[in-house]
XYZ file of C-alpha atoms in Angstrom:
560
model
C -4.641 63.497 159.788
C -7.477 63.568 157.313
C -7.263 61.441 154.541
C -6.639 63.501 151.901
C -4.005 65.505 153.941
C -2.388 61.879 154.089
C -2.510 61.596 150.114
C -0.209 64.308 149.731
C 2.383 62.080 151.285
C 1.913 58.750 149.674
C 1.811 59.568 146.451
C 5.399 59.324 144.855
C 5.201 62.151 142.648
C 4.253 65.513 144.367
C 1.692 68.016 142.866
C 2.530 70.211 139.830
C 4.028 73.120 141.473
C 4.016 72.539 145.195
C 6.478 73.343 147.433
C 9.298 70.900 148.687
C 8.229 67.666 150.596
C 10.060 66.946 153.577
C 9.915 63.867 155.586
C 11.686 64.161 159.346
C 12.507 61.194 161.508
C 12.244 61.626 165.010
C 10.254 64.432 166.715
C 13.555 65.417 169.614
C 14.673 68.864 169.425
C 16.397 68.557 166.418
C 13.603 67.212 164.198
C 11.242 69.456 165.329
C 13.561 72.619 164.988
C 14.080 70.920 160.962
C 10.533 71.289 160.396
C 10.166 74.776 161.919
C 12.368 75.858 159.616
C 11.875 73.855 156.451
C 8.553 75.070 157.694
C 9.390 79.141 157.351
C 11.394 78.382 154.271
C 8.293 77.471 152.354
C 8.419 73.861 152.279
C 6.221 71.185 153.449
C 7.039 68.907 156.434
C 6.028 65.530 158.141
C 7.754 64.837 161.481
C 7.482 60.809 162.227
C 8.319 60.115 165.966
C 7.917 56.363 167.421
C 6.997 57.646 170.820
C 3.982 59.495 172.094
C 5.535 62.765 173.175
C 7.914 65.226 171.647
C 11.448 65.462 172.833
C 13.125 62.897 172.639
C 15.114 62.942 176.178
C 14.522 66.320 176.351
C 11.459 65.019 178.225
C 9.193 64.258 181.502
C 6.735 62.093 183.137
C 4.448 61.910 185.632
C 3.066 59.448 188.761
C 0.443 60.102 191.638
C 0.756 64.071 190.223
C 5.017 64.258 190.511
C 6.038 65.253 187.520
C 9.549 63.911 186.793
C 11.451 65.935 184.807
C 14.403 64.315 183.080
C 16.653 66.368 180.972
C 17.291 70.029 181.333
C 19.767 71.218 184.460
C 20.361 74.385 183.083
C 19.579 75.284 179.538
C 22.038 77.786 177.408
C 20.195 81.112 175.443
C 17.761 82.101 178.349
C 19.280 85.242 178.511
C 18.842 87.801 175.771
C 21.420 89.479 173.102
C 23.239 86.007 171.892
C 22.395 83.458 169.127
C 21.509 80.965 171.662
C 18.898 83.140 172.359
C 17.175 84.123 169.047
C 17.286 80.074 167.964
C 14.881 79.869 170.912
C 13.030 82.707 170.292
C 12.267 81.403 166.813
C 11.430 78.191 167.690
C 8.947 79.614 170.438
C 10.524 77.457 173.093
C 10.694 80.229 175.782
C 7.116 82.427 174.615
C 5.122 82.897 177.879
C 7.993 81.539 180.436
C 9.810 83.241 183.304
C 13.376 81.643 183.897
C 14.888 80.603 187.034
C 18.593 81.541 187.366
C 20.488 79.693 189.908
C 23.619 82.156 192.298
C 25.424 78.942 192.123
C 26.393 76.249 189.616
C 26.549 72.809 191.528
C 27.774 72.538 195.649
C 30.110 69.156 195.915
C 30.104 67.693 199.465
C 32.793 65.252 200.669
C 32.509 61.751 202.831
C 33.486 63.987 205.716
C 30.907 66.869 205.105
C 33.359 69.373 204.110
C 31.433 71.381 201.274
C 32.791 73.783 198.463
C 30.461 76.030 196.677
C 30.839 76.822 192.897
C 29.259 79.936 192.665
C 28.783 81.813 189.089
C 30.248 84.663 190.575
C 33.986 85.297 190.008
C 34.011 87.532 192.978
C 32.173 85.503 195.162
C 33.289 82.698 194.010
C 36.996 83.494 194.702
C 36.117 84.811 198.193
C 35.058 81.585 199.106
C 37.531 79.077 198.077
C 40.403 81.275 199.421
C 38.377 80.021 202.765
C 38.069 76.904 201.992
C 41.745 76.460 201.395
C 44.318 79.838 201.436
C 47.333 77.308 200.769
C 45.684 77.465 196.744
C 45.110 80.996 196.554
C 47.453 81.232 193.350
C 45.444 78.539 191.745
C 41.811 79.815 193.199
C 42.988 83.304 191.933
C 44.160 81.638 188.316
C 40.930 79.884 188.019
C 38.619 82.816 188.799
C 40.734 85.435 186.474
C 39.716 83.279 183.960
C 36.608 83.076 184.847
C 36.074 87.128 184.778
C 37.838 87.262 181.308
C 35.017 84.700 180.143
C 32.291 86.469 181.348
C 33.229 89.332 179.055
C 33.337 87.338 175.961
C 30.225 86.129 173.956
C 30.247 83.532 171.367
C 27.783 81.719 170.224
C 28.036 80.779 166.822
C 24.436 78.499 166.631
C 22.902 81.154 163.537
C 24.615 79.818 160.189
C 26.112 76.831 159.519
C 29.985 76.290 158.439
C 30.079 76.168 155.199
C 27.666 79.080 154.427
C 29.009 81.608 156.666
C 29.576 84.946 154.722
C 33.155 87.020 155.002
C 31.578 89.281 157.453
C 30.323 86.361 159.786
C 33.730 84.894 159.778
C 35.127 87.899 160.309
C 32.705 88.806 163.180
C 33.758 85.433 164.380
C 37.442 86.181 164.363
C 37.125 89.915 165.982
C 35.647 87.929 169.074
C 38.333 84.836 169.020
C 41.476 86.788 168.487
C 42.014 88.980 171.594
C 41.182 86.150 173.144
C 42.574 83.198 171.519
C 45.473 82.619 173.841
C 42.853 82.136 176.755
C 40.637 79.765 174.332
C 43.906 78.055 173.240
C 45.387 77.419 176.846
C 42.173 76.495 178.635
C 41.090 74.096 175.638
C 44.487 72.459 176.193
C 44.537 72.113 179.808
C 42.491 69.022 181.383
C 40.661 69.256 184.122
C 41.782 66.626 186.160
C 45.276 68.159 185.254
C 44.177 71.562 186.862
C 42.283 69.923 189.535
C 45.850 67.814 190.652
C 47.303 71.099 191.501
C 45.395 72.005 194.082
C 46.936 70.844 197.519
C 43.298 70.830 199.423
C 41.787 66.730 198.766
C 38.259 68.431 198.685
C 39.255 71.352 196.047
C 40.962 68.441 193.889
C 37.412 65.968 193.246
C 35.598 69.512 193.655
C 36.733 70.776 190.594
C 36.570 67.397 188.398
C 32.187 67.562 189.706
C 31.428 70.921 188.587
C 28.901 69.505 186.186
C 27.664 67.582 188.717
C 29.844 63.900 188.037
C 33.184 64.212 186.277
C 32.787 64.359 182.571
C 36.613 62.466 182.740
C 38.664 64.212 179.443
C 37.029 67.861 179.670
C 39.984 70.857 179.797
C 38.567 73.903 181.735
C 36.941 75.797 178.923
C 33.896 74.028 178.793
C 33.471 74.774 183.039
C 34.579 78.469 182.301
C 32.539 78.882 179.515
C 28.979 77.522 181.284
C 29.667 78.892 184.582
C 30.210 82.498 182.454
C 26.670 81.775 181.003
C 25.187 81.384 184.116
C 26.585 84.351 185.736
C 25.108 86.704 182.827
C 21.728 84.174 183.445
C 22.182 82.542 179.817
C 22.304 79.538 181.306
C 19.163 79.315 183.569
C 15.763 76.904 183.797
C 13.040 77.690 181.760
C 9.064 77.714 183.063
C 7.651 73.956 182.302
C 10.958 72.214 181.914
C 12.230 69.524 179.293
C 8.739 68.738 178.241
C 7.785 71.759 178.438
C 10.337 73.066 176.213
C 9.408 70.529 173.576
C 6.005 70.759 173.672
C 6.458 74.576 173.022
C 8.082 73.718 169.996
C 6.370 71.064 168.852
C 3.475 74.214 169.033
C 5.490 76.652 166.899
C 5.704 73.765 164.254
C 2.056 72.895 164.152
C 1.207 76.683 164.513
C 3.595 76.806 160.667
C 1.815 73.936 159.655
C 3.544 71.090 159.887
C 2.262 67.725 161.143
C 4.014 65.025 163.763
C 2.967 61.535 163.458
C 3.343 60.165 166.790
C 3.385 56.170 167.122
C 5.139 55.982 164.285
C 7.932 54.334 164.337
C 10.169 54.158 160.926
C 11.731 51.057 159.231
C 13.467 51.957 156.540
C 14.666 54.737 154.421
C 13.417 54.198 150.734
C 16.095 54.893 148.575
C 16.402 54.668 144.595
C 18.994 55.320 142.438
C 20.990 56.578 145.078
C 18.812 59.251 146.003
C 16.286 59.052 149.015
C 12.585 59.446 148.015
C 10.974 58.423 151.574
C 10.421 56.193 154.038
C 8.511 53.108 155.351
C 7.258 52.595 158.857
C 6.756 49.840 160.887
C 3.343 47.698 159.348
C 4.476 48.127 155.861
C 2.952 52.313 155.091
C 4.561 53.933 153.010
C 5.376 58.194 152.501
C 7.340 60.096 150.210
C 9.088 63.306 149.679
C 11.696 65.373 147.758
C 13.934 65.382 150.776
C 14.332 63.261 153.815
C 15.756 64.290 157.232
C 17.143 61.623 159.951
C 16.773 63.195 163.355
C 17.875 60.380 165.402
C 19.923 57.563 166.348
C 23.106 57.726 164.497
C 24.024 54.646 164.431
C 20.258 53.452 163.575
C 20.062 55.364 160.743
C 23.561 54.863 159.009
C 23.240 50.920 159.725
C 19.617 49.901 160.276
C 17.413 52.453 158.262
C 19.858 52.633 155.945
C 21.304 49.056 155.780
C 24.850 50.741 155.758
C 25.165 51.244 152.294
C 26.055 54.887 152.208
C 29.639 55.311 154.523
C 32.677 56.349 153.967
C 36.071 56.936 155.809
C 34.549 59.696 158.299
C 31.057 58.037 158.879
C 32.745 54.448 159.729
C 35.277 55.853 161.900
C 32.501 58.086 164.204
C 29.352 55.735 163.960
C 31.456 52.116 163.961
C 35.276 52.603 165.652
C 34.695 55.115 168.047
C 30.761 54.110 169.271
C 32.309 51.609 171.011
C 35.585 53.732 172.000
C 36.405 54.266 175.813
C 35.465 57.795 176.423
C 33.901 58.765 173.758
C 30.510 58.663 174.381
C 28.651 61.120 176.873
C 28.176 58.219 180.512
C 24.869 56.639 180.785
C 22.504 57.800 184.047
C 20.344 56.252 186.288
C 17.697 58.557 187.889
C 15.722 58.400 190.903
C 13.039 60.652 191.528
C 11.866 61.125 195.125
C 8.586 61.947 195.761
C 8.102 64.198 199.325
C 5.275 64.888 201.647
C 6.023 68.386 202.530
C 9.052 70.928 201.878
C 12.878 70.564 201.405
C 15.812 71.538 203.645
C 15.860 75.234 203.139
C 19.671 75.298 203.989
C 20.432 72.890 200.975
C 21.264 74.052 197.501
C 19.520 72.902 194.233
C 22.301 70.734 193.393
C 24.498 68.672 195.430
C 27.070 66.485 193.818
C 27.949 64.079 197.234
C 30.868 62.386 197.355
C 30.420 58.793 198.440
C 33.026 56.321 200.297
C 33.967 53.148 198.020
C 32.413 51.265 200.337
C 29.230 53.400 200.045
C 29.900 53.395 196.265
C 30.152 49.999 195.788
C 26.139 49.701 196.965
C 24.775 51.838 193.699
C 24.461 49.618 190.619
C 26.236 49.710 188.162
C 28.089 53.073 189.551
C 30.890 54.025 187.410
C 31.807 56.570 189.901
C 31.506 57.176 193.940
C 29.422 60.131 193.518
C 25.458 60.687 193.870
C 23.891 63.726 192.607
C 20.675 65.332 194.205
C 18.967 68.295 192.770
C 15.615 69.870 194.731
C 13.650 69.877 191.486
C 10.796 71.631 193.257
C 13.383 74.782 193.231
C 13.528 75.013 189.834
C 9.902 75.246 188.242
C 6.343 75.157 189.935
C 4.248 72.640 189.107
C 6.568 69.626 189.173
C 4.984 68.360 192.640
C 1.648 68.240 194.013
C 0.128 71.702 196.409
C 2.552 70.910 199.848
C 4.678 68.257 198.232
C 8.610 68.386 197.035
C 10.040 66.419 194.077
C 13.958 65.476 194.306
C 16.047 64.009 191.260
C 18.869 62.112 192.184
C 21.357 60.271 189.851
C 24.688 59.128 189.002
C 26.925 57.977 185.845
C 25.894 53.958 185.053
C 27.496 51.158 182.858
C 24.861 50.458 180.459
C 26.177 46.928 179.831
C 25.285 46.083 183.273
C 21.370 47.665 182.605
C 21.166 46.057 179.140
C 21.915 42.781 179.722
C 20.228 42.498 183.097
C 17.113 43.707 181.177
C 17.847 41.165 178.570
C 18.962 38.117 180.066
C 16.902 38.285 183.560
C 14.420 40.331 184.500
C 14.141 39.339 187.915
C 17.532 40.412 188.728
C 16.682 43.749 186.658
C 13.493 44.478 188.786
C 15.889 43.831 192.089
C 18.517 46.175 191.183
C 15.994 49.108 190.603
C 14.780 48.222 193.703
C 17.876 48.471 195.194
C 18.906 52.222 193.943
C 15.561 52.995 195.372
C 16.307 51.518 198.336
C 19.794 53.346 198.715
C 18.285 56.663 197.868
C 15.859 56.988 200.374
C 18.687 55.587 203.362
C 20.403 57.896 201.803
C 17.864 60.945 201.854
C 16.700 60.163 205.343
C 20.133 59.796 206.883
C 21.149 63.562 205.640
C 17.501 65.220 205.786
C 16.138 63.379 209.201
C 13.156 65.725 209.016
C 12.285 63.777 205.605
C 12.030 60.201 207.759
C 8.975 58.642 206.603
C 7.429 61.499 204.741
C 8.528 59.727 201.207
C 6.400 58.816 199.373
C 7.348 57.122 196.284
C 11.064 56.739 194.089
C 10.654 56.372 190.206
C 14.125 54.732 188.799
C 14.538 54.736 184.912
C 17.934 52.913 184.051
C 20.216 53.417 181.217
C 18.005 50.508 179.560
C 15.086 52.807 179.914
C 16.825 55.587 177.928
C 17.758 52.883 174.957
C 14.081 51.741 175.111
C 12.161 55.105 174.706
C 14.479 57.239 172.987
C 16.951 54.729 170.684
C 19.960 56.520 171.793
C 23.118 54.267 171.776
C 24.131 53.009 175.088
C 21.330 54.674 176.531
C 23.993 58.153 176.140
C 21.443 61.195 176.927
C 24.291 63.770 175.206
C 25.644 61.683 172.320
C 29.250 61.998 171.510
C 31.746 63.462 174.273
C 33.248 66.927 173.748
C 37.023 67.540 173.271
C 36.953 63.789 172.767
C 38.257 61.608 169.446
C 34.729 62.583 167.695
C 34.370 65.927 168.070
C 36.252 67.170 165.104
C 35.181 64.330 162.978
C 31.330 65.273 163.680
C 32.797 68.788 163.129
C 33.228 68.017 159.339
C 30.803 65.990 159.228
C 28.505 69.117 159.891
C 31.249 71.833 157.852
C 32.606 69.651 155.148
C 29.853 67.058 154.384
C 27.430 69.694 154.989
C 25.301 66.756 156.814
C 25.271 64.347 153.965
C 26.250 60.845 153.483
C 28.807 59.791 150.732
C 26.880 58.950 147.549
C 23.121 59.545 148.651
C 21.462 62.593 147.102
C 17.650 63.711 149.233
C 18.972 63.040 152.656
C 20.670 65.072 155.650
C 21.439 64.145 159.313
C 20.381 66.296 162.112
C 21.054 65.977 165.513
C 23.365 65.530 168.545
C 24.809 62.659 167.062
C 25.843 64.510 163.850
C 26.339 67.931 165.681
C 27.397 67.162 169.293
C 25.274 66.928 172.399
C 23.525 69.623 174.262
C 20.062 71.192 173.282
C 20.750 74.072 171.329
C 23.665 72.266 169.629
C 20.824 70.080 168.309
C 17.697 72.823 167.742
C 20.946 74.398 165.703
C 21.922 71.480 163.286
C 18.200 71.423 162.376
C 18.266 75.035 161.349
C 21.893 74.228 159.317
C 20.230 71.141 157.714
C 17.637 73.640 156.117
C 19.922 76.079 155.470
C 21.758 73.646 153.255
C 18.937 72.271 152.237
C 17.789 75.625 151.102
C 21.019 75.981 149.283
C 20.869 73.083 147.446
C 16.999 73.938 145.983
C 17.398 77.572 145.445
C 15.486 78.497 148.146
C 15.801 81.878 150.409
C 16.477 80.366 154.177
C 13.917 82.584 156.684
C 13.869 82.227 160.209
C 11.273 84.713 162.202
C 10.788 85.080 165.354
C 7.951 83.459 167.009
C 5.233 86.381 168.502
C 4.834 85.123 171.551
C 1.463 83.903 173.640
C 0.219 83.204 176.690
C 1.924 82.822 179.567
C 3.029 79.278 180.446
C 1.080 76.671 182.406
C 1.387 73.012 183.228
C -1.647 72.653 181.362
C 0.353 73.098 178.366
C 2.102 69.958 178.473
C -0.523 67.768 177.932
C -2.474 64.826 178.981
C -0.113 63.448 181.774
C -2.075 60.100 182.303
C -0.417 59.130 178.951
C 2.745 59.717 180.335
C 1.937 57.520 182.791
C 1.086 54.298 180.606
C 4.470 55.180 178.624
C 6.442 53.997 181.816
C 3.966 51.530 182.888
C 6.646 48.698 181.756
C 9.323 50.214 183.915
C 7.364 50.764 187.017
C 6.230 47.208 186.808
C 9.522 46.794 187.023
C 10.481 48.753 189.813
């Protein structure tokens, strides 16, 4: 930035007559989707971000021309005529990009090869698990019925946050929920694993609990109902350049509005005085200010370390000190392995396979917290993620990050071994089931649960933040409705982000639209949100300089 450009920010008082300064920390999807629309409300934004890329773990990197993406398995709002949808439209993070929509959600695999497919399909689905097992048909039938009735409902309330939702909204809001509310109310209050018992088939009852891939442990059925629903109308599909690619499209609608990200920047401290927040100090002692200052990351970072926990009260104590540390109420840790492969996959073989391991077979992945490995054929989902002839696979599985942490900590010897050792597993593994892929791999990329807490700051190394339908959801709920995203007795700041609103990416691209809505609010300001025009179609070239992405995990291949 040039100098003067820079000026604007460190002086404390802003120009007679200029717009609203706004400082954002953290450049995820939730920072950057504050600025775009602090940005269209007529304000002026600075995004600081620690890291060298956008997106926070909605992110990618690359080795030997693999490019390793790490977040997105299906993303909801691809599909048009929702307000998943036009959030991503606005913030340009589909322009240019076909979508890949998947005729099945996840295919779980037992010890003894017996498979069961989870098709989006009610139909089809229904068809096939009265094969795999006619002594459930009343429960298969139960399940899919449900299933139809949800793929005839659409609600997607990501356009206007609680508090300033209009009569008509709510009322909008209630003409969808009320013919259905009995199904909402009785599939919200039946677990999974509850459901799942029923079932009199051993495959159909751990099938069910690995829809999404590992079992969630504490989700009822309306969160499986409601995603497989998406993906049947393709709302819930995988967009053209991936998790990167998503940010960096929206990290391009920002600049294209005029905003500015500061990358390498990582921030200190909030600067507060007399209770109100007037800016922030990075790391080396700069100094910026603003009228208004927006924490896009960490939560527990920036109630307790950028802001020295000084500003709590009875709802922020109980979600960012109690319950962090709760069982079950944070989203499980991963480790992933990517597998780089000379030459194609098994065509047979679905995108994703959740496997189903023997304890014995278990008890070899470190730091497991369940039996299960997942492997997705990335190259399926996007072009461009492996070199001309070449596949990428991404396999991974829910880890104790206790076990990652202090291994990285206390001995790093021991740290570099057990990477090695996932590695190791996954290609026996690979090999044993795809004998055609014997000695045609050519590399496996682990990032732990420590590497998540390194590059990202996320607590526990947790990629979604706060679990659904657990303890915090309701709390974050008003903390997002009632508190309208504020901390008790601090004027000039908001939170933003998954661990304010929930995890999951358009949960988070929404809170930054609600924190500028209230924001908005607050000043006097008319909210506007347009749609972006478009571009050019997408290409990897888009994403960047990928040898930088390289030196950003040059630590933990050293590792490895």
């Amino acid at each position: 930035m040039r100098r003067e450009e820079d000026s604007e920010w460190t002086r404390r008082a802003p120009a007679p007559g200029s717009p609203p300064r706004v400082l954002v920390i953290g450049a995820g999807m939730a920072g950057l989707a504050t600025g775009c629309y602090a940005q269209m409300s007529g304000m002026r934004t600075r995004i600081f971000e620690k890291h060298v890329l956008p997106g926070g773990c909605c992110t990618a990197w690359s080795r030997d021309g693999y490019l390793f993406d790490y977040c997105i398995e299906w993303l909801i709002g691809t599909a048009e005529g929702n307000d998943a949808h036009q959030v991503w439209r606005e913030l340009g993070a589909l322009d240019g990009k076909t979508v890949t929509n998947f005729e099945l959600f996840n295919k779980v695999t037992d010890e003894t090869g017996r498979s069961v497919v989870f098709y989006n399909d009610p139909d089809r689905l229904q068809a096939h698990l009265l094969e795999v097992s006619p002594a459930d048909a009343r429960q298969i039938r139960a399940f899919c019925r449900d299933l139809r009735r949800f793929t005839e409902i659409e609600l997607y309330p990501f356009l206007t946050a609680p508090a300033l939702r209009t009569v008509r909204e709510r009322a909008a809001t209630l003409r969808t929920v009320l013919p259905a509310f009995r199904l909402f109310w009785r599939t919200a209050a039946t677990p999974m694993h509850r459901f799942a018992d029923r079932f009199e088939d051993p495959l159909l009852r751990k099938a069910f609990r690995n829809i999404f891939f590992q079992d969630p442990e504490g989700f009822p059925l309306l969160p499986y109902l409601f995603n497989m629903a998406a993906a049947h109308h393709g709302n819930a599909g995988f967009p053209q350049g991936g998790s990167l690619g998503l940010a960096r499209s929206v990290e391009e609608r920002y600049t294209g509005l005029g905003g500015t990200v500061s990358y390498r920047a990582r921030a200190e401290r909030i600067l507060v005085e007399n209770d109100r927040a007037i800016g922030l100090e990075l790391r080396g002692g700069r100094r910026y200010y603003a009228e208004h200052v927006v924490s896009a990351c960490d939560g527990h970072t920036t109630v307790h370390g950028l802001l020295g926990g000084k500003y709590t009260g009875p709802r922020v104590d109980k979600l960012y000190d109690e319950l962090l540390e709760a069982p079950g109420t944070l989203f499980p840790a991963v480790v992933s392995a990517f597998v780089g492969i000379d030459g194609p996959l098994p065509e047979e073989d679905a995108h994703s396979t959740t496997y189903l391991l023997a304890a014995e077979e278990g008890a070899r992945l470190p730091g497991a917290l369940q039996n299960s490995l997942v492997v997705q054929l990335r190259s399926r989902y996007c072009d461009g993620f492996a070199p001309p002839g070449r596949s990428v696979v991404h396999c991974t599985y829910f880890s104790d990050y206790a076990h990652w942490a202090e291994l990285r900590r206390t001995d790093r010897r021991r740290y570099r071994e057990e990477k090695r050792r996932v590695a190791a597993f996954v290609r026996d593994f690979l090999t044993r089931r795809w004998r055609e892929c014997a000695g045609r791999i050519e590399l496996v990329d682990v990032a732990t649960p420590a590497t998540t807490r390194r590059y990202t700051g996320n607590h526990n190394g947790s990629i979604l933040a706060w679990k659904a339908f657990s303890d915090a959801d309701d709390i974050a709920a008003d903390l997002v409705g009632k508190d309208r995203m504020r901390l008790p007795g601090l004027a000039g700041f908001s939170m933003a982000g998954q661990w304010v609103g929930m995890g999951g990416l358009i949960r988070a691209a929404s809170t930054g639209r609600f924190a500028v809505q209230y924001l908005c609010a607050e000043l006097g300001l008319p909210f506007r949100a347009q749609e972006s025009t478009g571009g050019e179609p997408w290409h990897p070239g888009r994403l960047g300089r990928l040898p930088q992405l390289d030196r950003w995990y040059a630590e933990e291949r050293r590792d490895s």
